[in-house]
Tab-separated table of C-alpha atoms in Angstrom:
chain	number	residue	atom	x	y	z
A	104	UNK	CA	21.574	-75.477	-23.204
A	105	UNK	CA	22.207	-75.649	-19.459
A	106	UNK	CA	21.837	-72.243	-17.898
A	107	UNK	CA	22.370	-70.875	-14.389
A	108	UNK	CA	21.311	-67.277	-13.815
A	109	UNK	CA	22.214	-65.135	-10.813
A	110	UNK	CA	22.718	-68.080	-8.482
A	111	UNK	CA	23.233	-67.341	-4.768
A	112	UNK	CA	23.880	-70.365	-2.631
A	113	UNK	CA	25.205	-71.364	0.800
A	114	UNK	CA	24.798	-73.679	3.725
A	115	UNK	CA	22.569	-73.098	6.721
A	116	UNK	CA	22.329	-69.667	8.174
A	117	UNK	CA	25.884	-68.731	7.275
A	118	UNK	CA	26.895	-66.175	4.691
A	119	UNK	CA	26.413	-67.342	1.088
A	120	UNK	CA	29.314	-69.215	-0.630
A	121	UNK	CA	28.220	-68.087	-4.102
A	122	UNK	CA	26.669	-64.729	-4.990
A	123	UNK	CA	25.076	-63.851	-8.361
A	124	UNK	CA	26.961	-66.459	-10.304
A	125	UNK	CA	25.805	-67.039	-13.897
A	126	UNK	CA	26.996	-69.889	-16.162
A	127	UNK	CA	25.934	-71.394	-19.412
A	128	UNK	CA	27.031	-74.670	-20.924
A	129	UNK	CA	26.093	-75.334	-24.546
A	130	UNK	CA	25.788	-78.870	-25.938
A	131	UNK	CA	29.243	-80.158	-26.842
A	132	UNK	CA	30.969	-77.422	-24.890
A	133	UNK	CA	33.554	-78.099	-22.195
A	134	UNK	CA	33.686	-75.533	-19.422
A	135	UNK	CA	36.388	-75.530	-16.790
A	136	UNK	CA	35.702	-74.189	-13.293
A	137	UNK	CA	38.732	-73.013	-11.478
A	138	UNK	CA	39.204	-71.437	-8.095
A	139	UNK	CA	40.930	-71.704	-4.756
A	140	UNK	CA	39.702	-74.074	-2.052
A	141	UNK	CA	36.503	-73.040	-0.381
A	142	UNK	CA	35.380	-70.672	-3.090
A	143	UNK	CA	32.238	-72.671	-3.970
A	144	UNK	CA	33.358	-74.741	-6.942
A	145	UNK	CA	31.824	-77.937	-5.598
A	146	UNK	CA	28.691	-76.134	-4.485
A	147	UNK	CA	28.226	-74.828	-8.028
A	148	UNK	CA	28.836	-78.350	-9.396
A	149	UNK	CA	26.186	-79.739	-7.028
A	150	UNK	CA	23.728	-77.061	-8.126
A	151	UNK	CA	24.332	-77.970	-11.774
A	152	UNK	CA	23.730	-81.611	-10.916
A	153	UNK	CA	20.461	-80.589	-9.161
A	154	UNK	CA	21.789	-81.835	-5.790
A	155	UNK	CA	21.927	-78.559	-3.869
A	156	UNK	CA	19.078	-76.023	-3.852
A	157	UNK	CA	20.336	-72.489	-4.439
A	158	UNK	CA	18.941	-69.681	-2.255
A	159	UNK	CA	18.201	-67.542	-5.273
A	160	UNK	CA	18.560	-67.700	-8.998
A	161	UNK	CA	17.233	-69.733	-11.911
A	162	UNK	CA	18.474	-72.979	-13.432
A	163	UNK	CA	17.112	-74.120	-16.776
A	164	UNK	CA	17.885	-77.357	-18.613
A	165	UNK	CA	17.089	-77.187	-22.331
A	166	UNK	CA	14.617	-74.412	-21.652
A	167	UNK	CA	12.893	-76.253	-18.816
A	168	UNK	CA	13.095	-74.384	-15.536
A	169	UNK	CA	14.189	-76.486	-12.531
A	170	UNK	CA	11.798	-76.060	-9.617
A	171	UNK	CA	12.820	-78.857	-7.300
A	172	UNK	CA	16.121	-80.193	-6.143
A	173	UNK	CA	17.454	-83.597	-5.095
A	174	UNK	CA	14.485	-85.988	-4.917
A	175	UNK	CA	12.116	-83.256	-5.865
A	176	UNK	CA	13.847	-82.668	-9.233
A	177	UNK	CA	12.095	-84.535	-12.013
A	178	UNK	CA	13.832	-87.814	-12.818
A	179	UNK	CA	14.314	-87.021	-16.523
A	180	UNK	CA	16.330	-83.865	-15.545
A	181	UNK	CA	18.407	-85.687	-12.914
A	182	UNK	CA	19.390	-88.437	-15.299
A	183	UNK	CA	20.184	-85.890	-18.053
A	184	UNK	CA	23.117	-84.704	-15.899
A	185	UNK	CA	25.781	-87.121	-14.750
A	186	UNK	CA	28.201	-86.332	-11.933
A	187	UNK	CA	31.473	-87.720	-10.560
A	188	UNK	CA	32.986	-86.753	-7.274
A	189	UNK	CA	36.423	-86.103	-5.901
A	190	UNK	CA	36.742	-89.074	-3.504
A	191	UNK	CA	35.698	-92.363	-5.084
A	192	UNK	CA	35.757	-94.104	-1.717
A	193	UNK	CA	32.978	-91.812	-0.439
A	194	UNK	CA	31.134	-91.822	-3.792
A	195	UNK	CA	30.646	-95.570	-3.996
A	196	UNK	CA	28.407	-97.559	-1.648
A	197	UNK	CA	30.881	-99.825	0.231
A	198	UNK	CA	28.432	-102.742	0.147
A	199	UNK	CA	27.909	-102.841	-3.670
A	200	UNK	CA	30.158	-104.645	-6.131
A	201	UNK	CA	31.517	-102.463	-8.921
A	202	UNK	CA	29.098	-104.028	-11.438
A	203	UNK	CA	26.158	-103.209	-9.204
A	204	UNK	CA	27.509	-99.699	-8.564
A	205	UNK	CA	27.530	-99.069	-12.298
A	206	UNK	CA	24.137	-100.687	-12.941
A	207	UNK	CA	22.362	-99.188	-9.925
A	208	UNK	CA	20.985	-96.033	-11.625
A	209	UNK	CA	19.426	-98.228	-14.384
A	210	UNK	CA	17.822	-100.528	-11.794
A	211	UNK	CA	16.624	-97.568	-9.814
A	212	UNK	CA	14.805	-96.302	-12.949
A	213	UNK	CA	13.203	-99.659	-13.808
A	214	UNK	CA	15.630	-100.422	-16.607
A	215	UNK	CA	17.209	-103.520	-15.056
A	216	UNK	CA	16.767	-105.473	-18.295
A	217	UNK	CA	19.360	-103.350	-20.022
A	218	UNK	CA	21.707	-103.309	-17.002
A	219	UNK	CA	23.948	-106.261	-17.868
A	220	UNK	CA	24.878	-105.279	-21.418
A	221	UNK	CA	25.253	-101.659	-20.527
A	222	UNK	CA	27.529	-102.439	-17.610
A	223	UNK	CA	29.804	-104.576	-19.783
A	224	UNK	CA	29.931	-101.890	-22.453
A	225	UNK	CA	30.752	-99.092	-19.946
A	226	UNK	CA	33.273	-101.274	-18.110
A	227	UNK	CA	35.154	-101.672	-21.374
A	228	UNK	CA	34.941	-97.952	-22.091
A	229	UNK	CA	36.471	-97.011	-18.752
A	230	UNK	CA	38.925	-99.854	-18.764
A	231	UNK	CA	37.635	-102.210	-16.046
A	232	UNK	CA	38.118	-105.970	-16.431
A	233	UNK	CA	35.236	-108.417	-15.741
A	234	UNK	CA	37.141	-109.684	-12.725
A	235	UNK	CA	37.292	-106.192	-11.167
A	236	UNK	CA	33.550	-105.744	-11.675
A	237	UNK	CA	32.935	-108.556	-9.171
A	238	UNK	CA	34.973	-106.848	-6.430
A	239	UNK	CA	33.739	-104.509	-3.751
A	240	UNK	CA	35.087	-100.969	-3.297
A	241	UNK	CA	37.538	-101.958	-0.519
A	242	UNK	CA	39.134	-104.545	-2.822
A	243	UNK	CA	40.079	-102.112	-5.641
A	244	UNK	CA	42.323	-99.044	-5.875
A	245	UNK	CA	41.111	-95.420	-5.905
A	246	UNK	CA	41.758	-95.201	-9.680
A	247	UNK	CA	39.817	-98.369	-10.418
A	248	UNK	CA	36.961	-97.160	-8.189
A	249	UNK	CA	36.910	-93.768	-9.876
A	250	UNK	CA	36.639	-95.521	-13.260
A	251	UNK	CA	33.505	-97.334	-11.993
A	252	UNK	CA	32.101	-93.994	-10.725
A	253	UNK	CA	32.671	-92.457	-14.131
A	254	UNK	CA	30.907	-95.413	-15.773
A	255	UNK	CA	28.017	-94.947	-13.356
A	256	UNK	CA	27.823	-91.240	-14.301
A	257	UNK	CA	27.572	-92.213	-17.986
A	258	UNK	CA	25.103	-95.056	-17.602
A	259	UNK	CA	22.025	-92.966	-18.505
A	260	UNK	CA	23.823	-91.330	-21.502
A	261	UNK	CA	23.637	-87.878	-19.876
A	262	UNK	CA	23.576	-84.747	-21.977
A	263	UNK	CA	25.730	-82.992	-19.428
A	264	UNK	CA	28.540	-84.315	-17.334
A	265	UNK	CA	29.802	-82.661	-14.152
A	266	UNK	CA	33.305	-83.825	-13.095
A	267	UNK	CA	33.915	-82.403	-9.613
A	268	UNK	CA	37.661	-82.764	-9.010
A	269	UNK	CA	37.388	-86.171	-10.658
A	270	UNK	CA	41.140	-86.708	-11.047
A	271	UNK	CA	42.682	-84.761	-8.110
A	272	UNK	CA	43.270	-87.925	-6.111
A	273	UNK	CA	44.641	-89.927	-9.020
A	274	UNK	CA	48.036	-90.451	-10.732
A	275	UNK	CA	48.845	-89.006	-14.142
A	276	UNK	CA	48.140	-92.076	-16.252
A	277	UNK	CA	44.736	-92.766	-14.658
A	278	UNK	CA	43.922	-89.042	-15.056
A	279	UNK	CA	44.726	-89.300	-18.754
A	280	UNK	CA	42.707	-92.446	-19.196
A	281	UNK	CA	39.640	-90.964	-17.525
A	282	UNK	CA	39.844	-87.686	-19.457
A	283	UNK	CA	40.198	-89.727	-22.666
A	284	UNK	CA	37.068	-91.745	-21.780
A	285	UNK	CA	35.091	-88.536	-21.137
A	286	UNK	CA	36.293	-87.054	-24.445
A	287	UNK	CA	35.439	-90.242	-26.390
A	288	UNK	CA	31.957	-90.115	-24.927
A	289	UNK	CA	31.513	-86.460	-25.651
A	290	UNK	CA	32.719	-86.850	-29.281
A	291	UNK	CA	30.048	-89.462	-29.810
A	292	UNK	CA	27.143	-87.765	-27.938
A	293	UNK	CA	28.047	-84.018	-28.069
A	294	UNK	CA	27.437	-83.844	-24.303
A	295	UNK	CA	28.314	-80.699	-22.443
A	296	UNK	CA	30.942	-80.824	-19.709
A	297	UNK	CA	31.579	-78.874	-16.480
A	298	UNK	CA	35.045	-79.813	-15.215
A	299	UNK	CA	35.859	-78.545	-11.729
A	300	UNK	CA	39.447	-78.507	-10.614
A	301	UNK	CA	42.149	-76.447	-8.963
A	302	UNK	CA	44.610	-77.660	-11.585
A	303	UNK	CA	44.842	-74.931	-14.251
A	304	UNK	CA	47.031	-76.955	-16.601
A	305	UNK	CA	44.550	-79.851	-16.720
A	306	UNK	CA	41.591	-77.516	-17.424
A	307	UNK	CA	43.556	-75.606	-20.101
A	308	UNK	CA	44.228	-78.860	-21.995
A	309	UNK	CA	40.703	-80.218	-21.430
A	310	UNK	CA	38.230	-77.353	-21.728
A	311	UNK	CA	37.051	-74.813	-24.341
A	312	UNK	CA	36.857	-72.086	-21.795
A	313	UNK	CA	37.654	-71.597	-18.142
A	314	UNK	CA	35.699	-69.732	-15.485
A	315	UNK	CA	37.662	-68.487	-12.506
A	316	UNK	CA	35.679	-68.121	-9.303
A	317	UNK	CA	36.764	-65.381	-6.902
A	318	UNK	CA	38.385	-66.392	-3.616
A	319	UNK	CA	36.098	-67.507	-0.853
A	320	UNK	CA	33.313	-65.157	0.259
A	321	UNK	CA	33.510	-66.938	3.582
A	322	UNK	CA	36.809	-67.348	5.362
A	323	UNK	CA	38.094	-70.894	5.102
A	324	UNK	CA	38.676	-72.247	8.516
A	325	UNK	CA	40.620	-75.361	9.620
B	50	UNK	CA	53.068	-110.409	19.809
B	51	UNK	CA	52.346	-111.769	23.227
B	52	UNK	CA	53.550	-115.229	24.346
B	53	UNK	CA	51.121	-117.633	22.640
B	54	UNK	CA	50.792	-119.827	25.725
B	55	UNK	CA	49.300	-117.027	27.819
B	56	UNK	CA	45.917	-115.587	26.971
B	57	UNK	CA	45.409	-111.846	26.865
B	58	UNK	CA	42.552	-110.475	28.996
B	59	UNK	CA	40.653	-109.701	25.776
B	60	UNK	CA	40.897	-113.305	24.601
B	61	UNK	CA	39.752	-114.547	28.027
B	62	UNK	CA	36.818	-112.164	27.837
B	63	UNK	CA	35.956	-113.397	24.379
B	64	UNK	CA	36.107	-117.055	25.360
B	65	UNK	CA	34.166	-116.400	28.532
B	66	UNK	CA	31.450	-114.459	26.662
B	67	UNK	CA	31.053	-117.127	23.978
B	68	UNK	CA	31.345	-120.015	26.401
B	69	UNK	CA	28.803	-118.735	28.928
B	70	UNK	CA	26.313	-117.724	26.213
B	71	UNK	CA	26.591	-121.099	24.520
B	72	UNK	CA	26.263	-122.948	27.815
B	73	UNK	CA	23.185	-120.892	28.780
B	74	UNK	CA	21.563	-121.447	25.361
B	75	UNK	CA	22.233	-125.209	25.436
B	76	UNK	CA	21.004	-125.569	29.005
B	77	UNK	CA	17.879	-123.597	28.400
B	78	UNK	CA	17.049	-125.399	25.141
B	79	UNK	CA	18.054	-128.935	26.048
B	80	UNK	CA	17.483	-129.574	29.749
B	81	UNK	CA	13.665	-129.156	29.948
B	82	UNK	CA	12.831	-131.457	26.997
B	83	UNK	CA	15.579	-134.032	27.605
B	84	UNK	CA	15.569	-134.584	31.330
B	85	UNK	CA	11.792	-134.691	31.815
B	86	UNK	CA	12.195	-133.400	35.412
B	87	UNK	CA	9.223	-131.614	36.890
B	88	UNK	CA	10.108	-128.152	38.090
B	89	UNK	CA	6.777	-127.921	39.982
B	90	UNK	CA	7.437	-131.121	41.975
B	91	UNK	CA	6.589	-130.154	45.594
B	92	UNK	CA	8.183	-132.014	48.439
B	93	UNK	CA	7.271	-130.420	51.696
B	94	UNK	CA	9.603	-132.663	53.688
B	95	UNK	CA	12.542	-131.047	51.785
B	96	UNK	CA	11.516	-127.403	52.096
B	97	UNK	CA	14.147	-124.683	52.377
B	98	UNK	CA	17.120	-127.056	52.353
B	99	UNK	CA	20.495	-125.425	51.840
B	100	UNK	CA	22.601	-126.418	48.805
B	101	UNK	CA	23.534	-130.119	48.853
B	102	UNK	CA	24.502	-132.821	46.368
B	103	UNK	CA	20.897	-133.732	45.761
B	104	UNK	CA	19.841	-130.106	45.306
B	105	UNK	CA	22.909	-128.072	44.274
B	106	UNK	CA	21.071	-124.730	44.619
B	107	UNK	CA	18.995	-125.878	47.586
B	108	UNK	CA	15.168	-125.986	47.693
B	109	UNK	CA	12.506	-123.298	47.985
B	110	UNK	CA	9.777	-122.901	50.613
B	111	UNK	CA	7.725	-125.792	49.206
B	112	UNK	CA	10.644	-128.065	48.572
B	113	UNK	CA	11.073	-127.519	44.803
B	114	UNK	CA	14.583	-127.977	43.375
B	115	UNK	CA	15.952	-124.465	42.834
B	116	UNK	CA	18.478	-125.423	40.158
B	117	UNK	CA	15.666	-126.714	37.931
B	118	UNK	CA	13.492	-123.721	38.791
B	119	UNK	CA	16.357	-121.427	37.851
B	120	UNK	CA	16.837	-123.206	34.465
B	121	UNK	CA	13.122	-122.882	33.717
B	122	UNK	CA	13.149	-119.277	34.947
B	123	UNK	CA	16.084	-118.391	32.716
B	124	UNK	CA	14.232	-119.963	29.826
B	125	UNK	CA	11.268	-117.702	30.332
B	126	UNK	CA	13.389	-114.646	30.950
B	127	UNK	CA	15.524	-115.309	27.857
B	128	UNK	CA	12.477	-115.848	25.702
B	129	UNK	CA	11.024	-112.537	26.915
B	130	UNK	CA	14.401	-110.807	26.470
B	131	UNK	CA	15.063	-112.040	22.904
B	132	UNK	CA	11.534	-111.619	21.563
B	133	UNK	CA	11.100	-108.179	23.135
B	134	UNK	CA	14.533	-107.055	21.848
B	135	UNK	CA	13.639	-108.241	18.355
B	136	UNK	CA	10.294	-106.566	18.344
B	137	UNK	CA	11.745	-103.359	19.755
B	138	UNK	CA	14.481	-103.403	17.127
B	139	UNK	CA	12.090	-103.909	14.215
B	140	UNK	CA	9.864	-101.095	15.507
B	141	UNK	CA	12.773	-98.778	16.287
B	142	UNK	CA	14.491	-99.401	12.972
B	143	UNK	CA	11.299	-98.740	11.040
B	144	UNK	CA	10.640	-95.456	12.837
B	145	UNK	CA	14.263	-94.365	12.806
B	146	UNK	CA	14.555	-95.007	9.059
B	147	UNK	CA	11.334	-93.164	8.421
B	148	UNK	CA	12.468	-90.114	10.487
B	149	UNK	CA	16.022	-90.110	9.089
B	150	UNK	CA	15.177	-90.720	5.442
B	151	UNK	CA	12.229	-88.307	5.179
B	152	UNK	CA	13.588	-85.505	7.413
B	153	UNK	CA	11.753	-82.248	7.739
B	154	UNK	CA	8.437	-82.212	9.509
B	155	UNK	CA	8.060	-85.985	9.598
B	156	UNK	CA	11.346	-86.218	11.409
B	157	UNK	CA	10.533	-83.519	13.901
B	158	UNK	CA	7.085	-85.006	14.667
B	159	UNK	CA	8.390	-88.552	15.074
B	160	UNK	CA	11.278	-87.484	17.303
B	161	UNK	CA	9.006	-85.415	19.509
B	162	UNK	CA	6.824	-88.478	19.859
B	163	UNK	CA	9.863	-90.481	20.836
B	164	UNK	CA	10.883	-87.776	23.366
B	165	UNK	CA	7.374	-87.880	24.835
B	166	UNK	CA	7.610	-91.634	25.236
B	167	UNK	CA	11.059	-91.403	26.653
B	168	UNK	CA	10.090	-88.829	29.242
B	169	UNK	CA	7.946	-91.382	31.082
B	170	UNK	CA	10.165	-93.605	33.261
B	171	UNK	CA	10.500	-97.058	31.582
B	172	UNK	CA	9.307	-99.025	34.513
B	173	UNK	CA	6.232	-96.859	35.105
B	174	UNK	CA	5.257	-97.143	31.408
B	175	UNK	CA	5.943	-100.867	31.526
B	176	UNK	CA	3.778	-101.312	34.613
B	177	UNK	CA	1.024	-99.361	32.868
B	178	UNK	CA	1.140	-101.603	29.846
B	179	UNK	CA	1.159	-104.955	31.747
B	180	UNK	CA	-1.660	-103.676	33.944
B	181	UNK	CA	-3.923	-103.443	30.915
B	182	UNK	CA	-3.764	-107.220	30.334
B	183	UNK	CA	-4.134	-110.510	32.175
B	184	UNK	CA	-0.761	-111.555	33.622
B	185	UNK	CA	1.312	-113.723	31.290
B	186	UNK	CA	4.370	-113.851	29.092
B	187	UNK	CA	3.133	-111.857	26.154
B	188	UNK	CA	1.979	-108.717	27.964
B	189	UNK	CA	5.440	-108.648	29.530
B	190	UNK	CA	7.054	-108.975	26.077
B	191	UNK	CA	4.915	-106.120	24.793
B	192	UNK	CA	5.659	-103.983	27.817
B	193	UNK	CA	9.400	-104.468	27.439
B	194	UNK	CA	9.319	-103.925	23.663
B	195	UNK	CA	7.230	-100.802	23.851
B	196	UNK	CA	9.538	-99.201	26.414
B	197	UNK	CA	12.776	-100.137	24.706
B	198	UNK	CA	12.367	-99.232	21.016
B	199	UNK	CA	13.104	-95.566	21.645
B	200	UNK	CA	16.881	-95.867	21.895
B	201	UNK	CA	16.941	-97.860	18.598
B	202	UNK	CA	14.990	-95.119	16.873
B	203	UNK	CA	17.610	-92.604	17.922
B	204	UNK	CA	20.518	-94.849	16.890
B	205	UNK	CA	19.112	-95.725	13.480
B	206	UNK	CA	18.055	-92.165	12.771
B	207	UNK	CA	21.480	-90.807	13.666
B	208	UNK	CA	23.203	-93.411	11.509
B	209	UNK	CA	20.924	-92.641	8.570
B	210	UNK	CA	21.355	-88.910	8.921
B	211	UNK	CA	25.119	-89.381	8.731
B	212	UNK	CA	24.873	-91.670	5.766
B	213	UNK	CA	22.428	-89.405	3.944
B	214	UNK	CA	25.112	-86.758	3.406
B	215	UNK	CA	27.571	-89.217	1.763
B	216	UNK	CA	28.393	-88.571	-1.877
B	217	UNK	CA	27.162	-92.022	-2.882
B	218	UNK	CA	23.664	-90.994	-1.875
B	219	UNK	CA	24.099	-87.845	-4.030
B	220	UNK	CA	25.150	-90.145	-6.865
B	221	UNK	CA	22.099	-92.324	-6.393
B	222	UNK	CA	19.814	-89.280	-6.433
B	223	UNK	CA	21.510	-87.997	-9.535
B	224	UNK	CA	21.015	-91.416	-11.144
B	225	UNK	CA	17.293	-91.091	-10.692
B	226	UNK	CA	16.731	-93.150	-7.513
B	227	UNK	CA	13.522	-92.501	-5.561
B	228	UNK	CA	13.545	-91.755	-1.859
B	229	UNK	CA	12.382	-95.335	-1.150
B	230	UNK	CA	15.112	-96.825	-3.337
B	231	UNK	CA	17.853	-94.712	-1.654
B	232	UNK	CA	16.540	-95.716	1.791
B	233	UNK	CA	16.233	-99.448	1.102
B	234	UNK	CA	19.300	-99.849	-1.023
B	235	UNK	CA	21.832	-97.491	0.542
B	236	UNK	CA	20.685	-96.131	3.905
B	237	UNK	CA	19.118	-99.080	5.733
B	238	UNK	CA	21.842	-101.623	4.926
B	239	UNK	CA	24.343	-99.137	6.326
B	240	UNK	CA	22.366	-98.728	9.551
B	241	UNK	CA	21.582	-102.367	10.140
B	242	UNK	CA	24.869	-103.348	11.834
B	243	UNK	CA	24.247	-100.642	14.456
B	244	UNK	CA	20.635	-101.703	14.902
B	245	UNK	CA	21.783	-105.329	15.331
B	246	UNK	CA	24.260	-104.293	17.984
B	247	UNK	CA	21.517	-102.299	19.756
B	248	UNK	CA	19.347	-105.407	19.644
B	249	UNK	CA	21.996	-107.626	21.286
B	250	UNK	CA	22.667	-104.987	23.939
B	251	UNK	CA	18.932	-104.737	24.535
B	252	UNK	CA	18.536	-108.447	25.475
B	253	UNK	CA	20.109	-107.991	28.971
B	254	UNK	CA	18.057	-104.832	29.494
B	255	UNK	CA	14.909	-106.713	28.552
B	256	UNK	CA	15.778	-109.492	30.961
B	257	UNK	CA	16.266	-107.083	33.796
B	258	UNK	CA	13.084	-105.324	32.936
B	259	UNK	CA	11.160	-108.624	32.946
B	260	UNK	CA	12.691	-109.573	36.276
B	261	UNK	CA	11.768	-106.185	37.768
B	262	UNK	CA	8.155	-106.508	36.626
B	263	UNK	CA	7.921	-110.072	37.895
B	264	UNK	CA	9.565	-109.077	41.168
B	265	UNK	CA	6.923	-106.450	41.656
B	266	UNK	CA	4.338	-109.200	41.067
B	267	UNK	CA	3.124	-107.582	37.811
B	268	UNK	CA	4.832	-109.741	35.195
B	269	UNK	CA	4.907	-113.474	34.881
B	270	UNK	CA	2.351	-115.246	37.178
B	271	UNK	CA	4.046	-116.475	40.352
B	272	UNK	CA	3.540	-120.217	39.762
B	273	UNK	CA	5.449	-119.953	36.476
B	274	UNK	CA	9.166	-119.748	37.199
B	275	UNK	CA	10.966	-116.656	35.950
B	276	UNK	CA	14.055	-115.128	37.484
B	277	UNK	CA	12.043	-112.204	38.804
B	278	UNK	CA	9.335	-114.403	40.390
B	279	UNK	CA	11.960	-116.719	41.913
B	280	UNK	CA	13.673	-113.775	43.664
B	281	UNK	CA	10.325	-112.394	44.709
B	282	UNK	CA	9.222	-115.708	46.367
B	283	UNK	CA	12.727	-116.170	47.829
B	284	UNK	CA	12.693	-112.725	49.369
B	285	UNK	CA	10.422	-113.863	52.222
B	286	UNK	CA	12.986	-116.360	53.559
B	287	UNK	CA	15.868	-113.911	53.261
B	288	UNK	CA	15.128	-112.346	56.646
B	289	UNK	CA	15.337	-115.703	58.379
B	290	UNK	CA	18.864	-116.216	56.985
B	291	UNK	CA	18.069	-118.446	54.083
B	292	UNK	CA	20.245	-116.907	51.359
B	293	UNK	CA	20.082	-119.474	48.520
B	294	UNK	CA	16.540	-118.813	47.165
B	295	UNK	CA	17.574	-115.257	46.226
B	296	UNK	CA	21.265	-115.614	45.532
B	297	UNK	CA	21.103	-118.251	42.770
B	298	UNK	CA	18.316	-116.689	40.656
B	299	UNK	CA	20.208	-113.372	41.067
B	300	UNK	CA	23.376	-114.959	39.725
B	301	UNK	CA	21.302	-116.415	36.890
B	302	UNK	CA	20.321	-112.845	35.929
B	303	UNK	CA	23.807	-111.412	36.270
B	304	UNK	CA	26.021	-114.027	34.584
B	305	UNK	CA	24.104	-114.501	31.288
B	306	UNK	CA	23.401	-110.811	30.852
B	307	UNK	CA	27.058	-109.991	31.380
B	308	UNK	CA	27.974	-112.670	28.802
B	309	UNK	CA	25.529	-111.287	26.251
B	310	UNK	CA	26.716	-107.774	26.851
B	311	UNK	CA	30.280	-109.034	26.384
B	312	UNK	CA	29.300	-110.475	23.019
B	313	UNK	CA	27.774	-107.159	22.070
B	314	UNK	CA	30.998	-105.462	23.074
B	315	UNK	CA	33.041	-107.728	20.786
B	316	UNK	CA	30.624	-106.967	17.945
B	317	UNK	CA	31.030	-103.265	18.563
B	318	UNK	CA	34.807	-103.682	18.408
B	319	UNK	CA	34.461	-105.336	15.019
B	320	UNK	CA	32.233	-102.547	13.724
B	321	UNK	CA	34.585	-99.868	14.980
B	322	UNK	CA	38.033	-101.385	15.608
B	323	UNK	CA	39.613	-98.086	16.435
B	324	UNK	CA	37.509	-97.643	19.553
B	325	UNK	CA	38.293	-100.237	22.099
B	326	UNK	CA	35.244	-101.181	24.068
B	327	UNK	CA	34.727	-102.342	27.579
B	328	UNK	CA	31.522	-104.010	28.768
B	329	UNK	CA	28.729	-101.675	27.863
B	330	UNK	CA	25.298	-101.978	29.371
């Protein structure tokens, strides 16, 4: 069970983006997070992935309370939650080949021995050919890069997956392929899912239940 | 496209920068070992002769050939410039990466230290450092390196701070990467092109700094030719109308440093093609 209780979060000294938000994701459950731009969807996704410290509130992962964020979060909790981002260009290190992008989390955790087989296995699952794996991010399309980012998010066999606007930059067929990959993985592992999107139709088809965040607490400028 | 037979000013600048730098490097590396000429050869019958075919740059006050002295001087100045720039870049990159990657109190402490160093005028700090040692090449290298690493710290730190907020760093953290791993694998490789550019831009600065110290009589010992010592010894004859002992070493400072700065400008254009660059010093 992944549980967020009374989360308040924001950036810098500004007013909070989220106030007293609670959310629970059970194993095997798919939760959709819907809301207008600037309402804090991505912030909530980053809190769930232990990447943004909330100002107040409690996060527990399988009963273990999270006390540190980012590097300070214990490694076994970080790797238990995979995350994909909206823009694959920004989410992949431009200097790493796709194969290295996918294998990097394993190498970072001292599991380099397993990296090669695991990369090949995941590449097949997300539909990347061996030739594409040797390319760098600027040599592949957004869709192909997002496939690699999804493979990277799955490389540790996470028990939860956070998809932050994973498909909003992609065409319909790539979207369908990526969602199918996530569903195949979840059927096998009973992993929980938090899917963030502003696309209500997609979330209705994909998720068991949908949470609608209220419009922005802070005025969206620009 | 422009007419292919005429060169654009940018192409001219590119060829000039590459050509002059290559010529300088070849001269400095090949002339001393291959020609076997003695730069210290004194010929008092030939003292303070204006430029001629035998001595294209003229002779100095004890009749030494100035062209040869300039080549040897440039050799010393370039050595000081390149080694000092490399040392300053290594030092600056290490501190910048440390400050940028760790953030928080470490960052604040390191940057205040850098501010404190930077608040002392470069030349004054440099003079202080060379004054602690016997005159020679290495104290000058150290003096230049220790006064020039500060800008690299700021550049590398700023670059790393901007990279640190990229989603791929978030992804790496989420994948279980340690601080060290994120810094070495993702942040430093991203900041190195900027650090390299800073290093190339620093070479001319370092040469000027060396020349300034030597001109003040604090850097390279006077008998050893460096561009600064040449100008300093030539200064005496300037008042009597003998212009060549100062003009040619001066040109030897200006032309190579402009060429190296031009190369750095081209590199910067490649790093950031949207921002056209002029010569930046």
